[in-house]
Amino acid sequence: YTDLRPQWLDISMAALLGEMAMQVYAQRLLAARGPREAQQMAFAACGGYVVAAVACVLLGLVVARADWASVPGAEACARDPALLAPCVLRHLCGGAAAWVGVGA
């Protein structure tokens, strides 16, 4: 049994107060000149979220297909799921892709 109270509190506070990205999104929609512009911004945001999700899916596919035993220096990656994304960026991506991934 693990204590889930801190995680529950964190999720509850985010749901209650809203997350920063959603607040910015809502402010942009409320600042629109009219309903048509607000609708266009909503559709553009949806497209942006889909594009951002593609990178996460590709990262997940790389993690699922990687043979961590054959990657030098990546022994801890196979044991700890929390290290998978940093391990992909460090051991399997080129320098430029790793910098973009760290920035994201």
N, CA, C and O atoms as a MOPAC input file, in Angstrom:
PM7 MOZYME 1SCF
protein

 N      0.84600 1    -1.18600 1     0.00000 1
 C      0.00000 1     0.00000 1     0.00000 1
 C      0.88300 1     1.23800 1     0.00000 1
 O      1.79800 1     1.36500 1     0.81300 1
 N      0.59900 1     2.12800 1    -0.90600 1
 C      1.34700 1     3.38700 1    -0.94100 1
 C      0.40400 1     4.52800 1    -0.59100 1
 O     -0.80500 1     4.43700 1    -0.80700 1
 N      0.94700 1     5.56500 1    -0.06800 1
 C      0.15000 1     6.72300 1     0.31900 1
 C     -0.12400 1     7.57000 1    -0.92200 1
 O      0.79100 1     8.17800 1    -1.47900 1
 N     -1.37300 1     7.60900 1    -1.34900 1
 C     -1.75000 1     8.34700 1    -2.54500 1
 C     -2.31700 1     9.72700 1    -2.22800 1
 O     -2.76100 1    10.43700 1    -3.13100 1
 N     -2.30600 1    10.10800 1    -0.96200 1
 C     -2.88600 1    11.40200 1    -0.59300 1
 C     -2.19300 1    12.59100 1    -1.26100 1
 O     -2.89200 1    13.49100 1    -1.72600 1
 N     -0.85700 1    12.64800 1    -1.33700 1
 C     -0.24100 1    13.80200 1    -2.02200 1
 C     -0.62400 1    13.87800 1    -3.50400 1
 O     -0.88300 1    14.96200 1    -4.02800 1
 N     -0.65800 1    12.74300 1    -4.16200 1
 C     -1.04700 1    12.73500 1    -5.57400 1
 C     -2.50700 1    13.14400 1    -5.72900 1
 O     -2.84500 1    13.91800 1    -6.62400 1
 N     -3.36600 1    12.63200 1    -4.86700 1
 C     -4.77800 1    12.98100 1    -4.92200 1
 C     -4.96600 1    14.48100 1    -4.69400 1
 O     -5.75800 1    15.12300 1    -5.38300 1
 N     -4.23100 1    15.03700 1    -3.72200 1
 C     -4.32500 1    16.46700 1    -3.43200 1
 C     -3.85600 1    17.29200 1    -4.62700 1
 O     -4.47900 1    18.29800 1    -4.96500 1
 N     -2.77000 1    16.87800 1    -5.26700 1
 C     -2.24900 1    17.59200 1    -6.42800 1
 C     -3.26100 1    17.60200 1    -7.56700 1
 O     -3.51500 1    18.64800 1    -8.16500 1
 N     -3.83200 1    16.45700 1    -7.86700 1
 C     -4.81100 1    16.37100 1    -8.95300 1
 C     -6.07100 1    17.16200 1    -8.60700 1
 O     -6.64800 1    17.82500 1    -9.46900 1
 N     -6.48900 1    17.09200 1    -7.36900 1
 C     -7.68400 1    17.83000 1    -6.94400 1
 C     -7.47600 1    19.33400 1    -7.05800 1
 O     -8.36000 1    20.05300 1    -7.52300 1
 N     -6.31700 1    19.80700 1    -6.63700 1
 C     -6.04400 1    21.24200 1    -6.73000 1
 C     -5.96500 1    21.69600 1    -8.18800 1
 O     -6.43900 1    22.78100 1    -8.52700 1
 N     -5.37200 1    20.87700 1    -9.04400 1
 C     -5.30500 1    21.23300 1   -10.46400 1
 C     -6.70600 1    21.28000 1   -11.06700 1
 O     -7.00800 1    22.16800 1   -11.86400 1
 N     -7.56000 1    20.33200 1   -10.69300 1
 C     -8.92000 1    20.32100 1   -11.21700 1
 C     -9.73700 1    21.48600 1   -10.65900 1
 O    -10.54500 1    22.08100 1   -11.37300 1
 N     -9.52600 1    21.80300 1    -9.39900 1
 C    -10.27800 1    22.87100 1    -8.75300 1
 C     -9.86700 1    24.24600 1    -9.25400 1
 O    -10.71900 1    25.07500 1    -9.57300 1
 N     -8.57100 1    24.49000 1    -9.32200 1
 C     -8.07200 1    25.80900 1    -9.68600 1
 C     -7.79000 1    25.96000 1   -11.17400 1
 O     -7.63300 1    27.07600 1   -11.67000 1
 N     -7.72800 1    24.86200 1   -11.87400 1
 C     -7.39400 1    24.90900 1   -13.28900 1
 C     -5.89900 1    24.89700 1   -13.49600 1
 O     -5.14100 1    25.38600 1   -12.65800 1
 N     -5.48900 1    24.35300 1   -14.58200 1
 C     -4.07200 1    24.32900 1   -14.89800 1
 C     -3.72600 1    25.58400 1   -15.68900 1
 O     -4.59400 1    26.19500 1   -16.31300 1
 N     -2.47000 1    25.95800 1   -15.65900 1
 C     -2.04000 1    27.19800 1   -16.28700 1
 C     -2.33900 1    27.20900 1   -17.79000 1
 O     -2.78600 1    28.22400 1   -18.32400 1
 N     -2.10000 1    26.10600 1   -18.45900 1
 C     -2.35400 1    26.06600 1   -19.90400 1
 C     -3.83300 1    26.29000 1   -20.21100 1
 O     -4.17300 1    26.98200 1   -21.17000 1
 N     -4.69600 1    25.71400 1   -19.40800 1
 C     -6.12500 1    25.89600 1   -19.64700 1
 C     -6.55900 1    27.32100 1   -19.32200 1
 O     -7.45100 1    27.85400 1   -19.98000 1
 N     -5.94900 1    27.94200 1   -18.32700 1
 C     -6.28700 1    29.32600 1   -18.00400 1
 C     -5.88300 1    30.26100 1   -19.14300 1
 O     -6.63000 1    31.17100 1   -19.50300 1
 N     -4.70700 1    30.03200 1   -19.69800 1
 C     -4.24900 1    30.85300 1   -20.82400 1
 C     -5.17300 1    30.64900 1   -22.02200 1
 O     -5.54700 1    31.61000 1   -22.69500 1
 N     -5.53400 1    29.41200 1   -22.28000 1
 C     -6.44200 1    29.09900 1   -23.38800 1
 C     -7.78500 1    29.78900 1   -23.18800 1
 O     -8.31400 1    30.39100 1   -24.12300 1
 N     -8.34200 1    29.71100 1   -21.98700 1
 C     -9.63700 1    30.33400 1   -21.71700 1
 C     -9.55000 1    31.85300 1   -21.83200 1
 O    -10.48500 1    32.48500 1   -22.32500 1
 N     -8.45000 1    32.44600 1   -21.38900 1
 C     -8.29300 1    33.89300 1   -21.50600 1
 C     -8.22300 1    34.32100 1   -22.96000 1
 O     -8.77900 1    35.35300 1   -23.33600 1
 N     -7.54200 1    33.53300 1   -23.77800 1
 C     -7.46700 1    33.85500 1   -25.21200 1
 C     -8.85000 1    33.78700 1   -25.85400 1
 O     -9.19900 1    34.64400 1   -26.66700 1
 N     -9.62900 1    32.78500 1   -25.50000 1
 C    -10.96900 1    32.67500 1   -26.07300 1
 C    -11.86000 1    33.80700 1   -25.60800 1
 O    -12.63400 1    34.35000 1   -26.39700 1
 N    -11.76400 1    34.17200 1   -24.34000 1
 C    -12.58600 1    35.26300 1   -23.82800 1
 C    -12.17200 1    36.61500 1   -24.40300 1
 O    -12.98700 1    37.53500 1   -24.46700 1
 N    -10.91400 1    36.74300 1   -24.82200 1
 C    -10.43300 1    37.99800 1   -25.38900 1
 C    -10.71000 1    38.10900 1   -26.88700 1
 O    -10.37400 1    39.12400 1   -27.49700 1
 N    -11.30500 1    37.10300 1   -27.47700 1
 C    -11.58600 1    37.14000 1   -28.91700 1
 C    -12.59500 1    38.25000 1   -29.22800 1
 O    -13.43300 1    38.59900 1   -28.39600 1
 N    -12.49400 1    38.79100 1   -30.43300 1
 C    -13.37900 1    39.89100 1   -30.82800 1
 C    -14.81400 1    39.43000 1   -31.04000 1
 O    -15.75700 1    40.20300 1   -30.87000 1
 N    -14.96700 1    38.19000 1   -31.40600 1
 C    -16.31700 1    37.69200 1   -31.65200 1
 C    -16.34700 1    36.17600 1   -31.60600 1
 O    -15.30900 1    35.53500 1   -31.44500 1
 N    -17.53100 1    35.60300 1   -31.74500 1
 C    -17.65100 1    34.14900 1   -31.66500 1
 C    -16.90800 1    33.42600 1   -32.79600 1
 O    -16.38000 1    32.33300 1   -32.59000 1
 N    -16.86800 1    34.01700 1   -33.95900 1
 C    -16.18200 1    33.38800 1   -35.09700 1
 C    -14.67000 1    33.27400 1   -34.82500 1
 O    -14.06300 1    32.23200 1   -35.07000 1
 N    -14.08100 1    34.35600 1   -34.31900 1
 C    -12.65500 1    34.33800 1   -34.01000 1
 C    -12.35900 1    33.35700 1   -32.87100 1
 O    -11.34300 1    32.66300 1   -32.89700 1
 N    -13.24000 1    33.30000 1   -31.88100 1
 C    -13.05200 1    32.35200 1   -30.78000 1
 C    -13.11200 1    30.91800 1   -31.29800 1
 O    -12.34500 1    30.06100 1   -30.85800 1
 N    -14.01600 1    30.66300 1   -32.22400 1
 C    -14.12500 1    29.31900 1   -32.79600 1
 C    -12.87000 1    28.96700 1   -33.58900 1
 O    -12.38400 1    27.83900 1   -33.50200 1
 N    -12.34500 1    29.90000 1   -34.34700 1
 C    -11.13200 1    29.65800 1   -35.11500 1
 C     -9.94000 1    29.39300 1   -34.19100 1
 O     -9.11600 1    28.52200 1   -34.47000 1
 N     -9.85300 1    30.14000 1   -33.09900 1
 C     -8.76500 1    29.90600 1   -32.14400 1
 C     -8.90300 1    28.53300 1   -31.48500 1
 O     -7.90600 1    27.85800 1   -31.23200 1
 N    -10.14000 1    28.12500 1   -31.21000 1
 C    -10.35500 1    26.82100 1   -30.59000 1
 C     -9.91400 1    25.70300 1   -31.52900 1
 O     -9.27400 1    24.74300 1   -31.09900 1
 N    -10.25200 1    25.82600 1   -32.80100 1
 C     -9.84100 1    24.80500 1   -33.76800 1
 C     -8.32200 1    24.81100 1   -33.95700 1
 O     -7.72000 1    23.74700 1   -34.10100 1
 N     -7.69900 1    25.98300 1   -33.95900 1
 C     -6.24200 1    26.05800 1   -34.08400 1
 C     -5.56800 1    25.42300 1   -32.86500 1
 O     -4.56100 1    24.72900 1   -33.00000 1
 N     -6.12100 1    25.66000 1   -31.68800 1
 C     -5.56200 1    25.04200 1   -30.47800 1
 C     -5.69700 1    23.53200 1   -30.53000 1
 O     -4.79500 1    22.80700 1   -30.11200 1
 N     -6.81300 1    23.06300 1   -31.04000 1
 C     -7.01800 1    21.61500 1   -31.17700 1
 C     -5.95300 1    21.02800 1   -32.10300 1
 O     -5.38200 1    19.97700 1   -31.81100 1
 N     -5.69300 1    21.69700 1   -33.20000 1
 C     -4.64600 1    21.22500 1   -34.10600 1
 C     -3.28700 1    21.22700 1   -33.44200 1
 O     -2.49400 1    20.31000 1   -33.65400 1
 N     -3.00000 1    22.24700 1   -32.63700 1
 C     -1.73200 1    22.29900 1   -31.91900 1
 C     -1.58200 1    21.16900 1   -30.92400 1
 O     -0.49800 1    20.60300 1   -30.77900 1
 N     -2.68000 1    20.83100 1   -30.22700 1
 C     -2.62900 1    19.71900 1   -29.28000 1
 C     -2.40400 1    18.38600 1   -30.00000 1
 O     -1.69500 1    17.51700 1   -29.49300 1
 N     -3.00200 1    18.22600 1   -31.16800 1
 C     -2.81100 1    16.99000 1   -31.93000 1
 C     -1.35200 1    16.86900 1   -32.37900 1
 O     -0.75800 1    15.79500 1   -32.28800 1
 N     -0.78100 1    17.96700 1   -32.86100 1
 C      0.62800 1    17.95000 1   -33.28400 1
 C      1.53100 1    17.62600 1   -32.09600 1
 O      2.47500 1    16.84800 1   -32.23500 1
 N      1.25700 1    18.20800 1   -30.94000 1
 C      2.06400 1    17.92900 1   -29.75100 1
 C      1.91000 1    16.47300 1   -29.30900 1
 O      2.86100 1    15.86900 1   -28.81200 1
 N      0.72300 1    15.91700 1   -29.48800 1
 C      0.49600 1    14.52800 1   -29.08500 1
 C      1.25000 1    13.55300 1   -29.98100 1
 O      1.62700 1    12.47300 1   -29.52700 1
 N      1.47700 1    13.90800 1   -31.23800 1
 C      2.19300 1    13.02400 1   -32.15600 1
 C      3.60700 1    12.76700 1   -31.63900 1
 O      4.09800 1    11.64000 1   -31.71200 1
 N      4.25800 1    13.79800 1   -31.12200 1
 C      5.60900 1    13.61600 1   -30.57500 1
 C      5.59700 1    12.65200 1   -29.39900 1
 O      6.50000 1    11.82500 1   -29.27000 1
 N      4.59700 1    12.74500 1   -28.54800 1
 C      4.50200 1    11.83200 1   -27.39800 1
 C      4.26800 1    10.39700 1   -27.84800 1
 O      4.84000 1     9.46600 1   -27.28000 1
 N      3.44200 1    10.21400 1   -28.85200 1
 C      3.17300 1     8.87000 1   -29.37300 1
 C      4.43500 1     8.28100 1   -29.99200 1
 O      4.74200 1     7.10900 1   -29.77600 1
 N      5.16500 1     9.08200 1   -30.75800 1
 C      6.40700 1     8.60000 1   -31.35900 1
 C      7.42900 1     8.22500 1   -30.29200 1
 O      8.12400 1     7.21800 1   -30.42200 1
 N      7.52200 1     9.03100 1   -29.24100 1
 C      8.43100 1     8.70800 1   -28.14100 1
 C      8.02500 1     7.39500 1   -27.48200 1
 O      8.88400 1     6.57600 1   -27.15500 1
 N      6.73400 1     7.18700 1   -27.28400 1
 C      6.25300 1     5.93800 1   -26.70500 1
 C      6.55300 1     4.74000 1   -27.59000 1
 O      6.88100 1     3.66700 1   -27.08200 1
 N      6.44600 1     4.90100 1   -28.89800 1
 C      6.76700 1     3.80900 1   -29.81800 1
 C      8.25700 1     3.46100 1   -29.76000 1
 O      8.63000 1     2.28900 1   -29.79800 1
 N      9.09100 1     4.47900 1   -29.67000 1
 C     10.53400 1     4.22600 1   -29.56200 1
 C     10.83600 1     3.49000 1   -28.26800 1
 O     11.62400 1     2.54400 1   -28.26200 1
 N     10.21800 1     3.91200 1   -27.17500 1
 C     10.44100 1     3.25700 1   -25.88500 1
 C     10.00500 1     1.80400 1   -25.93400 1
 O     10.69500 1     0.92800 1   -25.41300 1
 N      8.86200 1     1.54200 1   -26.55900 1
 C      8.33300 1     0.17800 1   -26.60600 1
 C      9.20200 1    -0.74400 1   -27.45500 1
 O      9.30400 1    -1.93500 1   -27.16300 1
 N      9.82300 1    -0.21600 1   -28.49000 1
 C     10.59100 1    -1.05200 1   -29.40800 1
 C     12.08500 1    -1.12100 1   -29.09100 1
 O     12.80200 1    -1.92100 1   -29.69300 1
 N     12.55900 1    -0.31000 1   -28.17200 1
 C     13.99800 1    -0.25100 1   -27.89400 1
 C     14.47200 1    -1.50900 1   -27.16700 1
 O     13.79800 1    -2.03000 1   -26.27900 1
 N     15.63200 1    -1.97100 1   -27.56400 1
 C     16.28800 1    -3.08500 1   -26.87700 1
 C     17.34100 1    -2.47400 1   -25.95500 1
 O     18.48100 1    -2.24600 1   -26.35900 1
 N     16.93900 1    -2.21200 1   -24.70400 1
 C     17.78900 1    -1.48300 1   -23.78000 1
 C     19.03000 1    -2.26800 1   -23.39200 1
 O     20.02800 1    -1.67600 1   -22.97900 1
 N     18.98800 1    -3.58600 1   -23.51500 1
 C     20.15800 1    -4.39200 1   -23.16600 1
 C     21.31700 1    -4.14100 1   -24.13300 1
 O     22.48200 1    -4.30200 1   -23.76700 1
 N     20.99600 1    -3.74800 1   -25.36500 1
 C     22.05400 1    -3.53700 1   -26.35200 1
 C     22.53100 1    -2.08700 1   -26.42500 1
 O     23.44900 1    -1.77900 1   -27.18500 1
 N     21.92700 1    -1.20700 1   -25.65700 1
 C     22.34100 1     0.20400 1   -25.66700 1
 C     23.38900 1     0.41000 1   -24.58500 1
 O     23.09600 1     0.20800 1   -23.40700 1
 N     24.61100 1     0.80900 1   -24.95600 1
 C     25.65700 1     0.98900 1   -23.94400 1
 C     25.31800 1     2.10400 1   -22.96600 1
 O     24.91900 1     3.19700 1   -23.36800 1
 N     25.47900 1     1.82000 1   -21.69000 1
 C     25.24100 1     2.80700 1   -20.64800 1
 C     23.79200 1     3.01500 1   -20.27100 1
 O     23.48000 1     3.93700 1   -19.51700 1
 N     22.89600 1     2.18300 1   -20.77500 1
 C     21.46300 1     2.37700 1   -20.51800 1
 C     20.86600 1     1.23600 1   -19.70500 1
 O     19.69400 1     0.90100 1   -19.87700 1
 N     21.65300 1     0.64500 1   -18.83000 1
 C     21.15800 1    -0.49200 1   -18.05000 1
 C     20.02100 1    -0.09200 1   -17.11800 1
 O     19.08500 1    -0.86800 1   -16.92400 1
 N     20.08300 1     1.10100 1   -16.54100 1
 C     19.05000 1     1.55000 1   -15.60200 1
 C     17.73500 1     1.86600 1   -16.30600 1
 O     16.68400 1     1.88800 1   -15.66700 1
 N     17.78100 1     2.10900 1   -17.60300 1
 C     16.56500 1     2.48600 1   -18.33500 1
 C     15.53300 1     1.37000 1   -18.35000 1
 O     14.33600 1     1.63800 1   -18.24900 1
 N     15.96200 1     0.15600 1   -18.47100 1
 C     15.02400 1    -0.96200 1   -18.52100 1
 C     14.41300 1    -1.24700 1   -17.15800 1
 O     13.32400 1    -1.81600 1   -17.08000 1
 N     15.08900 1    -0.86500 1   -16.08800 1
 C     14.59300 1    -1.16700 1   -14.74000 1
 C     13.62400 1    -0.12400 1   -14.20400 1
 O     12.72400 1    -0.46700 1   -13.43600 1
 N     13.78000 1     1.13700 1   -14.58500 1
 C     12.99000 1     2.21700 1   -13.99800 1
 C     12.16200 1     2.91400 1   -15.07500 1
 O     12.72400 1     3.61500 1   -15.91600 1
 N     10.84900 1     2.73800 1   -15.06900 1
 C     10.01200 1     3.37400 1   -16.08900 1
 C     10.07600 1     4.90100 1   -16.08100 1
 O      9.85100 1     5.53000 1   -17.11500 1
 N     10.37500 1     5.49900 1   -14.94500 1
 C     10.45300 1     6.95700 1   -14.87700 1
 C     11.63000 1     7.50700 1   -15.67400 1
 O     11.65100 1     8.69100 1   -16.01100 1
 N     12.60100 1     6.66400 1   -15.97700 1
 C     13.77800 1     7.10400 1   -16.72000 1
 C     13.66500 1     6.88600 1   -18.21900 1
 O     14.58500 1     7.23600 1   -18.95700 1
 N     12.56200 1     6.31700 1   -18.69000 1
 C     12.48000 1     5.95000 1   -20.10400 1
 C     12.56600 1     7.14600 1   -21.04200 1
 O     13.33800 1     7.11500 1   -22.00100 1
 N     11.79900 1     8.19200 1   -20.79200 1
 C     11.85100 1     9.35200 1   -21.69300 1
 C     13.23500 1    10.00700 1   -21.67900 1
 O     13.77000 1    10.28200 1   -22.75300 1
 N     13.83600 1    10.26900 1   -20.52100 1
 C     15.18700 1    10.83400 1   -20.55700 1
 C     16.20600 1     9.90900 1   -21.21700 1
 O     17.13300 1    10.38000 1   -21.87500 1
 N     16.04100 1     8.59000 1   -21.04400 1
 C     16.97600 1     7.65000 1   -21.66000 1
 C     16.86400 1     7.66100 1   -23.18300 1
 O     17.87400 1     7.56600 1   -23.88000 1
 N     15.64800 1     7.77500 1   -23.69600 1
 C     15.47800 1     7.86200 1   -25.14900 1
 C     16.17100 1     9.11000 1   -25.67400 1
 O     16.88100 1     9.05600 1   -26.67800 1
 N     15.96400 1    10.23600 1   -24.99500 1
 C     16.59300 1    11.47900 1   -25.45000 1
 C     18.11300 1    11.41400 1   -25.34600 1
 O     18.81800 1    11.95700 1   -26.19700 1
 N     18.61700 1    10.75300 1   -24.31200 1
 C     20.06700 1    10.72500 1   -24.11200 1
 C     20.76500 1     9.70500 1   -24.99400 1
 O     21.81000 1     9.99800 1   -25.57500 1
 N     20.19500 1     8.50200 1   -25.10100 1
 C     20.91300 1     7.40800 1   -25.74400 1
 C     20.47300 1     7.11500 1   -27.18500 1
 O     21.26300 1     6.57500 1   -27.96000 1
 N     19.25400 1     7.45300 1   -27.55800 1
 C     18.75500 1     7.05200 1   -28.86200 1
 C     18.52700 1     8.18800 1   -29.83600 1
 O     18.32500 1     7.93700 1   -31.02400 1
 N     18.55200 1     9.43100 1   -29.37500 1
 C     18.32600 1    10.57500 1   -30.26200 1
 C     19.64500 1    11.27200 1   -30.55200 1
 O     20.60200 1    11.18100 1   -29.78300 1
 N     19.67100 1    11.96200 1   -31.66700 1
 C     20.81700 1    12.78900 1   -31.98600 1
 C     20.85400 1    14.02300 1   -31.10700 1
 O     19.91700 1    14.27400 1   -30.34900 1
 N     21.90600 1    14.78400 1   -31.19600 1
 C     22.07000 1    15.95600 1   -30.35300 1
 C     20.97800 1    16.98800 1   -30.50500 1
 O     20.44600 1    17.47500 1   -29.50800 1
 N     20.62900 1    17.33600 1   -31.74600 1
 C     19.59900 1    18.36600 1   -31.98300 1
 C     18.23700 1    17.88100 1   -31.49400 1
 O     17.50500 1    18.64100 1   -30.86000 1
 N     17.89100 1    16.63900 1   -31.77800 1
 C     16.60400 1    16.11000 1   -31.34000 1
 C     16.53700 1    16.04300 1   -29.81400 1
 O     15.48100 1    16.28300 1   -29.23000 1
 N     17.63500 1    15.72500 1   -29.18000 1
 C     17.66200 1    15.67100 1   -27.71900 1
 C     17.45400 1    17.06600 1   -27.12700 1
 O     16.72900 1    17.20700 1   -26.14200 1
 N     18.06900 1    18.09000 1   -27.70100 1
 C     17.88400 1    19.44700 1   -27.19200 1
 C     16.44900 1    19.90600 1   -27.37000 1
 O     15.89600 1    20.55300 1   -26.48000 1
 N     15.83400 1    19.58600 1   -28.49900 1
 C     14.43100 1    19.95600 1   -28.71400 1
 C     13.54500 1    19.20700 1   -27.72500 1
 O     12.60200 1    19.78300 1   -27.18200 1
 N     13.83800 1    17.92500 1   -27.48600 1
 C     13.05800 1    17.14300 1   -26.55300 1
 C     13.17900 1    17.62900 1   -25.13000 1
 O     12.19400 1    17.62700 1   -24.39300 1
 N     14.36700 1    18.04600 1   -24.72600 1
 C     14.55900 1    18.59400 1   -23.38700 1
 C     13.80800 1    19.91500 1   -23.26100 1
 O     13.23200 1    20.20500 1   -22.21200 1
 N     13.81100 1    20.70200 1   -24.30800 1
 C     13.09500 1    21.98300 1   -24.26300 1
 C     11.59200 1    21.82200 1   -24.23500 1
 O     10.88000 1    22.66700 1   -23.69000 1
 N     11.10400 1    20.73700 1   -24.82200 1
 C      9.65500 1    20.52200 1   -24.83300 1
 C      9.20300 1    20.12900 1   -23.46600 1
 O      8.01300 1    19.89900 1   -23.25200 1

